[in-house]
Coordinates of C-alpha atoms in Angstrom, one line a residue:
X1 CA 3.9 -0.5 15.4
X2 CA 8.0 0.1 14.3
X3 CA 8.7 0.1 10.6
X4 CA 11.0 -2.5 11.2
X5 CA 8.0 -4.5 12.8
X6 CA 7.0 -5.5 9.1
X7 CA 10.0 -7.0 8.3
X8 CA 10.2 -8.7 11.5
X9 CA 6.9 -10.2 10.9
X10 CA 8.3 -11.5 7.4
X11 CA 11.2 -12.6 8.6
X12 CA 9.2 -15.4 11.4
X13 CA 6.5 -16.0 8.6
X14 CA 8.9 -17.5 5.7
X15 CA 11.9 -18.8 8.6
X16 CA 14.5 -16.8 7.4
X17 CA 17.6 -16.6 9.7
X18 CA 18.1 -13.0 9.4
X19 CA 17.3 -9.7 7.4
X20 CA 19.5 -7.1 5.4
X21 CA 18.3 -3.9 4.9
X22 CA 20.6 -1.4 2.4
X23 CA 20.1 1.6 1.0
X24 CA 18.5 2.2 -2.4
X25 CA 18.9 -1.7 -2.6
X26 CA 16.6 -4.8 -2.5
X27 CA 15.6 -6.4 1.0
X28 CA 17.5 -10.0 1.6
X29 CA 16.1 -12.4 3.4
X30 CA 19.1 -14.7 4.4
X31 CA 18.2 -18.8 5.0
X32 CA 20.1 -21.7 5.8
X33 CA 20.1 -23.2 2.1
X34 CA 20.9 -19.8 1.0
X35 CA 20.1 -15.6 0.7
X36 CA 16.8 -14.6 -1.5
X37 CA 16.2 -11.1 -2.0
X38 CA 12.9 -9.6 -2.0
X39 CA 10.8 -7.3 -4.5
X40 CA 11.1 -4.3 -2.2
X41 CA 13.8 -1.8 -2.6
X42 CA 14.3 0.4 0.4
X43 CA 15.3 3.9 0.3
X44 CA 17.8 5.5 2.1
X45 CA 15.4 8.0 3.9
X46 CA 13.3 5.4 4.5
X47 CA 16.1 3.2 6.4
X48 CA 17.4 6.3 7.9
X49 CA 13.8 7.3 9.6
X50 CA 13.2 3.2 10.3
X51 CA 16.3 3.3 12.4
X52 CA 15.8 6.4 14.1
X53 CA 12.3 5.2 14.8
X54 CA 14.0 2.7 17.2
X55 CA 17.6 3.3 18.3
X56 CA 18.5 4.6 21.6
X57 CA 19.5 7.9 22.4
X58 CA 23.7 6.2 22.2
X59 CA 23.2 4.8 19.5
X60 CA 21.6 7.7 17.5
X61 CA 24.9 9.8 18.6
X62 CA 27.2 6.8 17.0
X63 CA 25.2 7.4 14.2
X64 CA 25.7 10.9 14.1
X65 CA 29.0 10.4 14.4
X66 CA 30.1 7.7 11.9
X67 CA 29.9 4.9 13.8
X68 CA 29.0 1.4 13.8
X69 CA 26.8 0.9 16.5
X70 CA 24.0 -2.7 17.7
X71 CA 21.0 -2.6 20.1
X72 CA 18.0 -4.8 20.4
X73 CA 14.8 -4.2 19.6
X74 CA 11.8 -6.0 21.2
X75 CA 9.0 -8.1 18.8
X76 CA 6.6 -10.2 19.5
X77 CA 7.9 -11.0 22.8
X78 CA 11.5 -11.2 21.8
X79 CA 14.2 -9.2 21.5
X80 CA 16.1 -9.0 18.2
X81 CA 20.0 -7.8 17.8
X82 CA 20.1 -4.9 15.3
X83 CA 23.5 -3.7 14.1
X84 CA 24.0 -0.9 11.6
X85 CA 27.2 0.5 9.0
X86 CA 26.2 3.9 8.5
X87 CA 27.6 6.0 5.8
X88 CA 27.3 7.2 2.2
X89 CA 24.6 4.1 2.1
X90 CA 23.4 2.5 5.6
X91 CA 23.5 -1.4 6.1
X92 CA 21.1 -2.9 8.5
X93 CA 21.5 -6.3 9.7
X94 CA 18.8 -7.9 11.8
X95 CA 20.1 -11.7 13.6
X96 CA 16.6 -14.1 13.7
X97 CA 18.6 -15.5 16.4
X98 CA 16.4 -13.9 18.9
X99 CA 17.5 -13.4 22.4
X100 CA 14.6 -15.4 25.1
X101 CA 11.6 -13.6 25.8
X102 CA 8.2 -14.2 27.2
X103 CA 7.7 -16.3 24.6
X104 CA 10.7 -18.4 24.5
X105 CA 11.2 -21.7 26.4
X106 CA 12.2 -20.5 29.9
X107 CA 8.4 -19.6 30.0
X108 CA 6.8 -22.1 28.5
X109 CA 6.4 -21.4 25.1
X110 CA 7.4 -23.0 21.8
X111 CA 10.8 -24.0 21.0
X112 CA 11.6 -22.9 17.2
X113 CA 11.4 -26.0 15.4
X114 CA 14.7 -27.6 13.9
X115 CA 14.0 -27.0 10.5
X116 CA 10.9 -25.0 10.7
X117 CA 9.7 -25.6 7.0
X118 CA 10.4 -28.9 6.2
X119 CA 7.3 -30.6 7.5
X120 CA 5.5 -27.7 5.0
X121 CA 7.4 -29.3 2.4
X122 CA 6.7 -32.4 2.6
X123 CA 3.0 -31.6 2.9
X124 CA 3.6 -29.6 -0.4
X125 CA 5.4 -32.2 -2.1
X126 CA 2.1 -35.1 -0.9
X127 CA 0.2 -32.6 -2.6
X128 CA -1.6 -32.0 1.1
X129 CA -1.6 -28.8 0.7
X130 CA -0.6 -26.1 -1.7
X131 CA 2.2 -23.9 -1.7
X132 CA -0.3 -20.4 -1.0
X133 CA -1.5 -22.8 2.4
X134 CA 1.8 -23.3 3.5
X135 CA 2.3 -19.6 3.3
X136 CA -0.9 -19.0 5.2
X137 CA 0.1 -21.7 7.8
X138 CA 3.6 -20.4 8.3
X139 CA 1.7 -16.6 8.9
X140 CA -0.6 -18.4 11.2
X141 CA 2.1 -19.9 13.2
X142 CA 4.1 -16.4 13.7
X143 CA 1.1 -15.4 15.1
X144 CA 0.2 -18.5 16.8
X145 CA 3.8 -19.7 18.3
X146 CA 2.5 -23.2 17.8
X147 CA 4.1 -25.9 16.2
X148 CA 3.7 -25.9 12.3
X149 CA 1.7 -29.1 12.6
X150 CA -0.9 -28.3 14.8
X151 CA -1.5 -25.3 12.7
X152 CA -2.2 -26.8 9.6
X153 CA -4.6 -29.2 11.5
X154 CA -6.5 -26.5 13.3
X155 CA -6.9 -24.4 10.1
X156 CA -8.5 -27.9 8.1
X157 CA -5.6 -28.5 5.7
X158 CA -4.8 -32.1 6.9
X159 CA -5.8 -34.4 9.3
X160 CA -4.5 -35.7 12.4
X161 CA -3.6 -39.6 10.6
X162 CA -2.2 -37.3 8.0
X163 CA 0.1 -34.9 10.3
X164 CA 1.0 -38.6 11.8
X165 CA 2.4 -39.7 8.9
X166 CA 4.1 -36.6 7.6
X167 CA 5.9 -36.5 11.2
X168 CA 7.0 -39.9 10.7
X169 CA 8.4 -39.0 6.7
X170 CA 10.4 -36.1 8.4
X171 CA 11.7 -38.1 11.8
X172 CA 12.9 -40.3 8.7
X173 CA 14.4 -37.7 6.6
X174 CA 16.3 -35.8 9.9
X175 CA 17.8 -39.4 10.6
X176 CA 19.4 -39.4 7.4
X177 CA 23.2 -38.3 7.2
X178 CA 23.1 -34.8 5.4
X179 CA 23.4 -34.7 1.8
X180 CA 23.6 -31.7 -0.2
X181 CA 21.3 -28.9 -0.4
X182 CA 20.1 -29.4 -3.8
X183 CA 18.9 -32.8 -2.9
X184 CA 14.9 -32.8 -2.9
X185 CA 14.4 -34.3 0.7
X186 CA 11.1 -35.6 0.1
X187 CA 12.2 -37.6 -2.7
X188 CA 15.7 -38.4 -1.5
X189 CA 14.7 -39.7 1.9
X190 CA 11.2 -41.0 2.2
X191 CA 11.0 -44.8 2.7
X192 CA 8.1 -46.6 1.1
X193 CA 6.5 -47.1 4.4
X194 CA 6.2 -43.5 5.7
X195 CA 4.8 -42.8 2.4
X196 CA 1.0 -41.2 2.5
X197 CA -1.4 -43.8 0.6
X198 CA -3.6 -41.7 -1.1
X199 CA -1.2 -38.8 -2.3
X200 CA 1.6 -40.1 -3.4
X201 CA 4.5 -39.1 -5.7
X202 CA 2.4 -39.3 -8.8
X203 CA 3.9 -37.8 -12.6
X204 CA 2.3 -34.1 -12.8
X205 CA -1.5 -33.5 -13.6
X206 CA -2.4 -33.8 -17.5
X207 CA -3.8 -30.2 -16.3
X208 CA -0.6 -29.1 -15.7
X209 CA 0.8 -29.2 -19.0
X210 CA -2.1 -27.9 -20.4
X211 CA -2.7 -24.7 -18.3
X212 CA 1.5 -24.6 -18.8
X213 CA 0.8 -24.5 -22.5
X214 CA -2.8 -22.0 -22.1
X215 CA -0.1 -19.5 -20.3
X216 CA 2.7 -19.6 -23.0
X217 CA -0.5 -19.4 -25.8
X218 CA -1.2 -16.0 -24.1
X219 CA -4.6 -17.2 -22.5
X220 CA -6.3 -15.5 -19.2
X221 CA -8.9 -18.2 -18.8
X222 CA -8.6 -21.7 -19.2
X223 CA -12.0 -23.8 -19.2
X224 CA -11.8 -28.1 -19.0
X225 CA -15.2 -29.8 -19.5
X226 CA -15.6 -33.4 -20.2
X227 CA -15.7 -35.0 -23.3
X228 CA -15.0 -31.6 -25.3
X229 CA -11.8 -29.6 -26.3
X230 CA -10.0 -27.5 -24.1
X231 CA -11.1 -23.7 -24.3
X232 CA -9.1 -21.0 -24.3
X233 CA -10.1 -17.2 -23.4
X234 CA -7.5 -15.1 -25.8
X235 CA -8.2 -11.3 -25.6
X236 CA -12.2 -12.1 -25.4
X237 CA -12.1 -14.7 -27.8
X238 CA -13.0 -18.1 -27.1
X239 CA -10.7 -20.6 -28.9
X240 CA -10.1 -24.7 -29.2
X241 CA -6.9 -25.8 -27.7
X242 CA -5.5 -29.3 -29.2
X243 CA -6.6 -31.5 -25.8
X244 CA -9.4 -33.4 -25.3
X245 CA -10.1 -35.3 -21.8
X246 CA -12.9 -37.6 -21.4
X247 CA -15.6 -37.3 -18.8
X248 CA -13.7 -39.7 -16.3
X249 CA -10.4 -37.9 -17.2
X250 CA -11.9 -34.7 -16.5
X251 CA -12.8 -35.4 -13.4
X252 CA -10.2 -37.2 -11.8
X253 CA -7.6 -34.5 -12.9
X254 CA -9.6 -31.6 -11.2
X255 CA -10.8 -33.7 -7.8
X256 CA -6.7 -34.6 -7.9
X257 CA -5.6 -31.1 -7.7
X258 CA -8.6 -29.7 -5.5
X259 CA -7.5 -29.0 -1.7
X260 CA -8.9 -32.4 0.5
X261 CA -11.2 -30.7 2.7
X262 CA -12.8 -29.0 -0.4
X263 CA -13.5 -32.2 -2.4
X264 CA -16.3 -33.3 0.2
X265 CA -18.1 -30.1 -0.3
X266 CA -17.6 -30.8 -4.1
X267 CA -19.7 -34.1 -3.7
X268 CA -22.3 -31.4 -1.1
X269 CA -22.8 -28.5 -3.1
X270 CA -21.7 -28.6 -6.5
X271 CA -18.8 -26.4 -6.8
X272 CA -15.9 -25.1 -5.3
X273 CA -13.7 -22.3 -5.4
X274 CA -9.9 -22.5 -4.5
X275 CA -6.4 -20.7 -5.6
X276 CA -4.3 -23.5 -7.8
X277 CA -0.4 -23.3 -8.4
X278 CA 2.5 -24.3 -10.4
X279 CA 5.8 -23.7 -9.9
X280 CA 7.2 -21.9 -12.7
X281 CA 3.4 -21.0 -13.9
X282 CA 1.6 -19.5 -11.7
X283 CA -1.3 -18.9 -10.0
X284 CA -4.7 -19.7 -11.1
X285 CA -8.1 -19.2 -9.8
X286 CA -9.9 -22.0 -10.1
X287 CA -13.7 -22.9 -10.2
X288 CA -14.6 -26.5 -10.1
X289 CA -18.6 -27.7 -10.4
X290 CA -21.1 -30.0 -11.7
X291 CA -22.9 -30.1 -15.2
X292 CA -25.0 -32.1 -16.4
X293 CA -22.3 -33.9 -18.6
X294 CA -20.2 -34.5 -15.4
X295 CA -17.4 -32.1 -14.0
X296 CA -15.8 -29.0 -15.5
X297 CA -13.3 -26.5 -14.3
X298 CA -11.7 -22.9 -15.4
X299 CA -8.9 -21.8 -14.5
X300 CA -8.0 -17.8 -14.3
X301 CA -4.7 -16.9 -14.4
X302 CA -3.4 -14.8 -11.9
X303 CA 0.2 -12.7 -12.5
X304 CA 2.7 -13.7 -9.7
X305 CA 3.0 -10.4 -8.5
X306 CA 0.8 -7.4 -8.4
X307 CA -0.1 -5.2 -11.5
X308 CA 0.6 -1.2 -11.0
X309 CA -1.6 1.4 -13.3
X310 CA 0.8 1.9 -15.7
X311 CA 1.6 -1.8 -16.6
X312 CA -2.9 -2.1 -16.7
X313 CA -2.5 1.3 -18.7
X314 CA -4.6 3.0 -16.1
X315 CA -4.7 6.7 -16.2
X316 CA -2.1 7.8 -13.3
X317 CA -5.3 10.3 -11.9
X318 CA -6.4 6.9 -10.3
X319 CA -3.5 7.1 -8.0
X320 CA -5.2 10.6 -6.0
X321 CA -8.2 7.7 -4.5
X322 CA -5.6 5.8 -2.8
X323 CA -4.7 9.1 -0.4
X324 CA -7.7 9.4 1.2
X325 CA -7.3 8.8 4.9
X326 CA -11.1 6.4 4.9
X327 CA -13.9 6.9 2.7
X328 CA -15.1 4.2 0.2
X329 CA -13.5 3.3 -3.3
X330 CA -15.7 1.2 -5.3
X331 CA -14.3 -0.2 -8.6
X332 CA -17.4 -1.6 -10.7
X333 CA -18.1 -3.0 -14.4
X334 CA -19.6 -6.9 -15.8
X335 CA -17.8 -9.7 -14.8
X336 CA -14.2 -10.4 -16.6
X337 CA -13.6 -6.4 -16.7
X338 CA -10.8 -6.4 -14.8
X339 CA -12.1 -5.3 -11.7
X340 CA -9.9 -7.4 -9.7
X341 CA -6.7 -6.5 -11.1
X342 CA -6.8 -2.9 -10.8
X343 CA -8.3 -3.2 -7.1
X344 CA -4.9 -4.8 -6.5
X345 CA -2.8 -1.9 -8.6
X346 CA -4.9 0.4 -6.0
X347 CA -3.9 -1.7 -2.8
X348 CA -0.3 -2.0 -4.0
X349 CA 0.0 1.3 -4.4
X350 CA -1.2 1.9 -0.7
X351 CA 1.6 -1.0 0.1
X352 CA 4.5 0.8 -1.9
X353 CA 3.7 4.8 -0.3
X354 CA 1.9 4.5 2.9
X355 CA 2.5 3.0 6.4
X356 CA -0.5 1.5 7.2
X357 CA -1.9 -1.6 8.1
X358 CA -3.9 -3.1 4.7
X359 CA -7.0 -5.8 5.1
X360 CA -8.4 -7.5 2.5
X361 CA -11.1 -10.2 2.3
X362 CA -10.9 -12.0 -0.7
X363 CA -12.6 -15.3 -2.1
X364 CA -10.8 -16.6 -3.2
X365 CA -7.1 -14.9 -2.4
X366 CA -5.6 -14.1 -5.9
X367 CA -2.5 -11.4 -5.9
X368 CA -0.4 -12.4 -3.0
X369 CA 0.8 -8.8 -1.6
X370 CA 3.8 -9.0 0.5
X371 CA 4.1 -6.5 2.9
X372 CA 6.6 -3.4 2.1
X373 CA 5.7 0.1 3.8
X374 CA 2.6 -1.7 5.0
X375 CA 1.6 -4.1 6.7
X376 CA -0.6 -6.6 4.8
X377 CA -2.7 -9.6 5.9
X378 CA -5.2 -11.7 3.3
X379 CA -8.1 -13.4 4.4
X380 CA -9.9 -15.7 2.4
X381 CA -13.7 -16.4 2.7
X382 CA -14.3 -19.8 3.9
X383 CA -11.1 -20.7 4.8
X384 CA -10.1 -18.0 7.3
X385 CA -13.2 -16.5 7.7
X386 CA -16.7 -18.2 7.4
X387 CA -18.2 -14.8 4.7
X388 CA -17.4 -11.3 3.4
X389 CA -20.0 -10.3 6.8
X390 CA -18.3 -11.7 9.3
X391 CA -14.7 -10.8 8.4
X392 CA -15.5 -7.3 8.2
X393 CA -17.4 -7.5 11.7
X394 CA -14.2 -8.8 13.2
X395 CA -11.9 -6.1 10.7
X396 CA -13.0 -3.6 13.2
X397 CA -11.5 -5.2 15.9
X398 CA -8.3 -5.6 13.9
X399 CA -7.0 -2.3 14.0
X400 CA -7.4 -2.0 9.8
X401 CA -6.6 1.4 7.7
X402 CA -7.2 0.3 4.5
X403 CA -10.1 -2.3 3.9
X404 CA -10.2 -4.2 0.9
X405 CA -13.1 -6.1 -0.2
X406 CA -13.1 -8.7 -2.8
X407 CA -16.9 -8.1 -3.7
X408 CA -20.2 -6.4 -1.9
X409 CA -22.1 -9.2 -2.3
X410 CA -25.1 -8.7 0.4
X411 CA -27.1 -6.3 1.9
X412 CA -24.6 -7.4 5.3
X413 CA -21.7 -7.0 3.5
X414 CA -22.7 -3.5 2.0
X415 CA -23.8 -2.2 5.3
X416 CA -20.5 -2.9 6.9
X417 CA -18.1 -2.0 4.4
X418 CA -20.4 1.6 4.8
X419 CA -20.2 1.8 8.6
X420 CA -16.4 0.7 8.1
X421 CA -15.9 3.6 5.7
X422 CA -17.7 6.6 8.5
X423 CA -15.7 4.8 11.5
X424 CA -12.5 5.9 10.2
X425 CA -11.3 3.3 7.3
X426 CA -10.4 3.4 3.7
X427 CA -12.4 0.7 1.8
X428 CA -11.8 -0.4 -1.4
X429 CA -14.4 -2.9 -2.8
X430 CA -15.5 -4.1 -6.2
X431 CA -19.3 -4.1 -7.1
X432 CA -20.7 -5.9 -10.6
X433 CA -22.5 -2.9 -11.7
X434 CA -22.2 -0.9 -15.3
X435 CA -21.9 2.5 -14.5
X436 CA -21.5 5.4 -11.5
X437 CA -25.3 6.2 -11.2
X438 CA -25.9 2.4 -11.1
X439 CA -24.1 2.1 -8.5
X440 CA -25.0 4.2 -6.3
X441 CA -29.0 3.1 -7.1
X442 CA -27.7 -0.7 -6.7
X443 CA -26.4 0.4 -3.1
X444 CA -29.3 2.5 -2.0
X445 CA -31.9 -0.2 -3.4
X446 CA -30.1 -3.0 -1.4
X447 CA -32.2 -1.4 1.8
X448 CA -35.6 -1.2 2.5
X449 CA -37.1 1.4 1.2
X450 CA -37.4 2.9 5.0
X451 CA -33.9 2.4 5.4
X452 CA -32.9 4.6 2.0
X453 CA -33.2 8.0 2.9
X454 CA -30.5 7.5 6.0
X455 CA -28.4 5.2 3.4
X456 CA -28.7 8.1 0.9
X457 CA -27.0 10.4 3.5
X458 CA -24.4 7.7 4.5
X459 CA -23.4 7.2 0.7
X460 CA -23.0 10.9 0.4
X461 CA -21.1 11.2 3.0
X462 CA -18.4 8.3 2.9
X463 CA -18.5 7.5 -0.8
X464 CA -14.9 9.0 -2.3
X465 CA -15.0 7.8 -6.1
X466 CA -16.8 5.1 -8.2
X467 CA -13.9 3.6 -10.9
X468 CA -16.6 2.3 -13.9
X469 CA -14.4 -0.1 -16.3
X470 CA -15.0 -2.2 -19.3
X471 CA -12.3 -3.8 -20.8
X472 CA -12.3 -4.1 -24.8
X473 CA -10.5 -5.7 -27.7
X474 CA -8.0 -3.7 -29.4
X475 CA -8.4 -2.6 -32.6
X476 CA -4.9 -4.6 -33.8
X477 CA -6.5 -7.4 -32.0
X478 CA -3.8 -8.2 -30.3
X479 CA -4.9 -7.4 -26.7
X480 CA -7.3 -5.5 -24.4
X481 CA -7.6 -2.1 -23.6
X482 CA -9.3 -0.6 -20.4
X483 CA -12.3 2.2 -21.2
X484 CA -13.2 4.1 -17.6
X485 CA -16.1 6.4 -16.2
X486 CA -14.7 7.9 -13.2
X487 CA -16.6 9.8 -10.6
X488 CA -15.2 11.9 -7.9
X489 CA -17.8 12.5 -5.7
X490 CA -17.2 16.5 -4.4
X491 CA -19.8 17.7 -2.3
X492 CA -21.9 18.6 -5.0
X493 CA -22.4 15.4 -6.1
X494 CA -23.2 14.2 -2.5
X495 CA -25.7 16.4 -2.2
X496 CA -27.5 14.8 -5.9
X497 CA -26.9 11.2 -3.6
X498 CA -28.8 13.0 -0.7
X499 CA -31.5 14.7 -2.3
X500 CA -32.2 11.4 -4.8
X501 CA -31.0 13.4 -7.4
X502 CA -28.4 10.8 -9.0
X503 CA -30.1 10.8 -12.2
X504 CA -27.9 14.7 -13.0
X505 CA -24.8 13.0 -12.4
X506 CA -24.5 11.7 -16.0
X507 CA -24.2 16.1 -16.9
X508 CA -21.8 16.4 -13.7
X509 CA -19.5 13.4 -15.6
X510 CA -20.0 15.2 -18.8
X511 CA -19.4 18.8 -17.8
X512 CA -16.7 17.8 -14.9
X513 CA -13.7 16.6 -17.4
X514 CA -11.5 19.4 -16.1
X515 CA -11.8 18.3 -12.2
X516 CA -11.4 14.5 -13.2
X517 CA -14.6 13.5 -13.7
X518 CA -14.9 11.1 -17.2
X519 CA -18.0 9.6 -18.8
X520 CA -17.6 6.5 -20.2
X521 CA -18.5 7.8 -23.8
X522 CA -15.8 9.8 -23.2
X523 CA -13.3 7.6 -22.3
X524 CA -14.4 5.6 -25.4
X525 CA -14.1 8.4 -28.2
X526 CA -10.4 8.9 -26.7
X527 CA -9.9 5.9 -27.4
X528 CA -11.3 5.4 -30.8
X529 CA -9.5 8.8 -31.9
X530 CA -6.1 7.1 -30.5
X531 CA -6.5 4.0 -33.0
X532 CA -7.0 2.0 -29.6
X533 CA -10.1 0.7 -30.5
X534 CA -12.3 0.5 -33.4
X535 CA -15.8 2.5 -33.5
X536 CA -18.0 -0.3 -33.9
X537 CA -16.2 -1.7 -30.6
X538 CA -17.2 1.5 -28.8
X539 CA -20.5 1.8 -29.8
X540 CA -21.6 -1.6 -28.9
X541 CA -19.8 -0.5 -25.1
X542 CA -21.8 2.9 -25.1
X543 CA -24.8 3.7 -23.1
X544 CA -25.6 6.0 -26.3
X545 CA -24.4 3.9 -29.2
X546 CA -26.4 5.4 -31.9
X547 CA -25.0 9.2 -30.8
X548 CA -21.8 7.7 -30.5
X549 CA -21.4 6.8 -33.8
X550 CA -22.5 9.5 -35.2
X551 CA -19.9 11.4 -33.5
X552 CA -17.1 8.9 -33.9
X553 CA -17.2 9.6 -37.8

């Protein structure tokens, strides 16, 4: 695949009319109602070798020589106009006005729609859908060519009676004489009749405001139960917030904001998992289920855009595990460590200095990664895919580099994400275990024990590095600081995974500091001797507390 393939595929997935590439200068992504520029900057090497990736022999030499010079370029099965300003800085412009192809009308396929994201809009706007499944619907459809509609039915987001209706609300709003573009059409256009009957325009959520208020209070987790006082999660601490819903409150506001065709398997199984968001919040993770005192819900917040090391304040020496060319990367620790967020400051990474196509399988999707070098596609359990198993079965029929898993939850899962890692792939998965030797047991001990010796030999083979986090209040107590055990796994070490010998890798972590190897104690005295955190806090972290503190005085 091009370079210029990736931004191709952005430009179809969010209907942009064309693309500007520029040197040492943000990507824009022109539209109708107006130009939005991406996060990626592109370098001028970087444009230079995209283009002469592409252009024809004559229009390399116009290059060469100073001159403006156009040719098309072939996507998807259609061609695309690409005209270029070389110079001190290089100016690519790419027209969305593609020329017919295969897959344009003359052959039978898809017309572009009118106004290709108004329908999603309206949907949005219904509260049908949210706006990360209209972003997932518009993907679908670049790859699909079918009409917007039809996509959102097929992938369960609304029903047919309900695509009915929204047809009708935009037939009703394209009728209309144009107004300006600051207009909301929804709310501008949409008689009473073509109005949907059980989501209408309602004032926003009661949650909203308070998970609005949570965010500016400096909370990461936001629990609701009934008939109780709003929780918040403030660097570990659990504290009261000022609201208070009742039972029947409580759980009208979270069935309201969970996606229809998860509110039946509510009422089935008990809980649900979903992405929630609000524009000019964020994103949340959300977890709805049933108590005994009627329904509750948190609410994880999730940054808008992905974290990197140094903003987590990672040790850069993470950064060598995203070079390998496949092997496995497991990033481990208790639940609410953090695991998640550095697993995406590892894949963005990948996305900012490799070409690659990146797969991740997620559940649910949190840090929405757009693609820059690489090309990246999300898949969410249960919504894309029916499990972590059989998304990495089909993975390998995907043409995947890089591999990232959202948790090995099963002895399936495990399995695959190993034979994924020999066949060729970089995986990156997260695993709730405490340290490196416990992970590596957990692994083995997932098998039967006739299965362990060959598992043994697999691990030591295709394991790359175990990242081993815990994440602890400061000592100003004013945030949280990250304490890591890191284990590069040389071939030493494999051969302690191969001969059951996992048991002397605590010395190897000990004795290894100068080859990047770090025990968690260690980790922890650095950071009680840099006033990070306090010694009690480290103790009560340490596999060794009572030696610890001893040596922490």
């Amino acid at each position: 695949m091009a370079r210029i393939d990736v931004y191709l595929s952005n430009l179809v997935r969010l209907g942009a009319s064309g693309v500007v590439l520029e040197s040492d200068a943000q990507v824009l992504f022109k539209f109708a109602a107006g130009d939005r520029k991406a996060n990626q900057t592109i370098a001028h090497r970087d444009l230079q070798a995209l283009v002469e990736e592409i252009a024809p022999p004559d229009a390399q030499a116009a290059l060469f020589a100073g001159r403006d010079t156009a040719f098309d370029h072939a996507y998807s099965g259609a061609k695309y106009r690409i005209a270029i300003t070389p110079g001190a800085s290089w100016t690519v412009s790419i027209s969305a006005r593609p020329e017919r192809g295969p897959a344009g009308p003359e052959s039978g396929g898809p017309a572009p729609p009118q106004e290709p994201q108004l329908l999603g809009r309206l949907a949005v706007h219904y509260k049908l859908i949210t706006m990360d499944q209209l972003e997932e619907a518009i993907r679908e459809q670049g790859r699909r060519g079918k009409p917007l509609g039809t996509i959102l039915v097929e992938l369960g987001l609304v029903s047919q009676q309900q695509l009915d209706k929204l047809l009708a609300a935009q037939q009703q709003y394209l009728d209309q004489p144009r107004r300006p573009r600051a207009a909301t059409p929804a709310a501008t256009y949409t008689p009473a009749a073509t109005r949907l009957v059980t989501h209408t325009a309602t004032p926003p959520s009661p949650l909203d405001t308070i998970l609005a208020r949570a965010i500016h209070a400096g909370a990461s987790d936001v629990l609701v139960h009934p008939d109780a006082l709003v929780k918040l999660r403030v660097h570990a601490s659990l504290l009261d917030a000022a609201d208070r819903l009742t039972a029947a409150q409580t759980e009208q506001a979270l069935r309201a904001i969970a996606p229809p065709d998860l509110v039946a398997v509510l009422d089935k199984d008990g809980e649900i998992d979903f992405t929630y968001a609000i524009p000019d919040v964020g994103r949340f993770r959300t977890s709805i289920y049933r108590q005994h005192r009627g329904v509750s819900g948190v609410f994880h917040f999730v940054p808008p855009s992905p974290p990197t090391l140094e903003s987590l304040g990672l040790p850069q020496d993470l950064a060598k595990v995203t070079t390998f060319p496949q092997g496995m990367v497991l990033v481990t620790g208790p639940a609410g460590c953090g695991k998640t967020s550095t697993l995406a400051a590892l894949v963005n990474l990948i996305n900012e200095e490799r070409h690659d196509h990146i797969l991740t399988i997620e559940d649910p999707v949190e840090y929405i990664h757009p693609s820059k070098r690489c090309l990246v596609n999300q898949r969410q359990v249960r919504r894309h895919t029916e499990s972590f198993a059989r998304a990495l079965r089909a993975a390998l029929r995907e043409d995947p580099d890089v591999i990232c898993i959202g948790e090995l939850r099963d002895l399936e899962t495990i399995s695959l994400a190993m034979s994924a890692a020999e066949t060729g792939h970089l995986v990156l998965a997260t695993l709730h275990t405490n340290n490196a030797i416990r992970t590596i047991n957990r692994i083995v001990g997932a098998f039967p024990s006739q299965q362990q010796g060959q598992i043994r030999t697999m691990l030591a083979e295709s394991l790359r590095a175990v990242i081993s986090q815990r994440l602890l209040p400061s000592a100003s107590s004013n945030g949280m600081v990250a304490a890591l055990e890191i284990l590069h796994v040389n071939p030493a070490i494999g051969n302690l995974i191969r001969d059951q010998k996992t048991f002397q890798i605590a010395s190897v972590l000990t004795t290894g500091r100068t080859r990047g190897q770090k025990a968690l104690d260690h980790s922890l005295m650095e950071l009680v001797q840099a006033g990070a955190i306090t010694a009690e806090v480290a103790a009560q972290n340490s596999d060794n507390p009572a030696a610890f503190v001893k040596g922490a005085k």
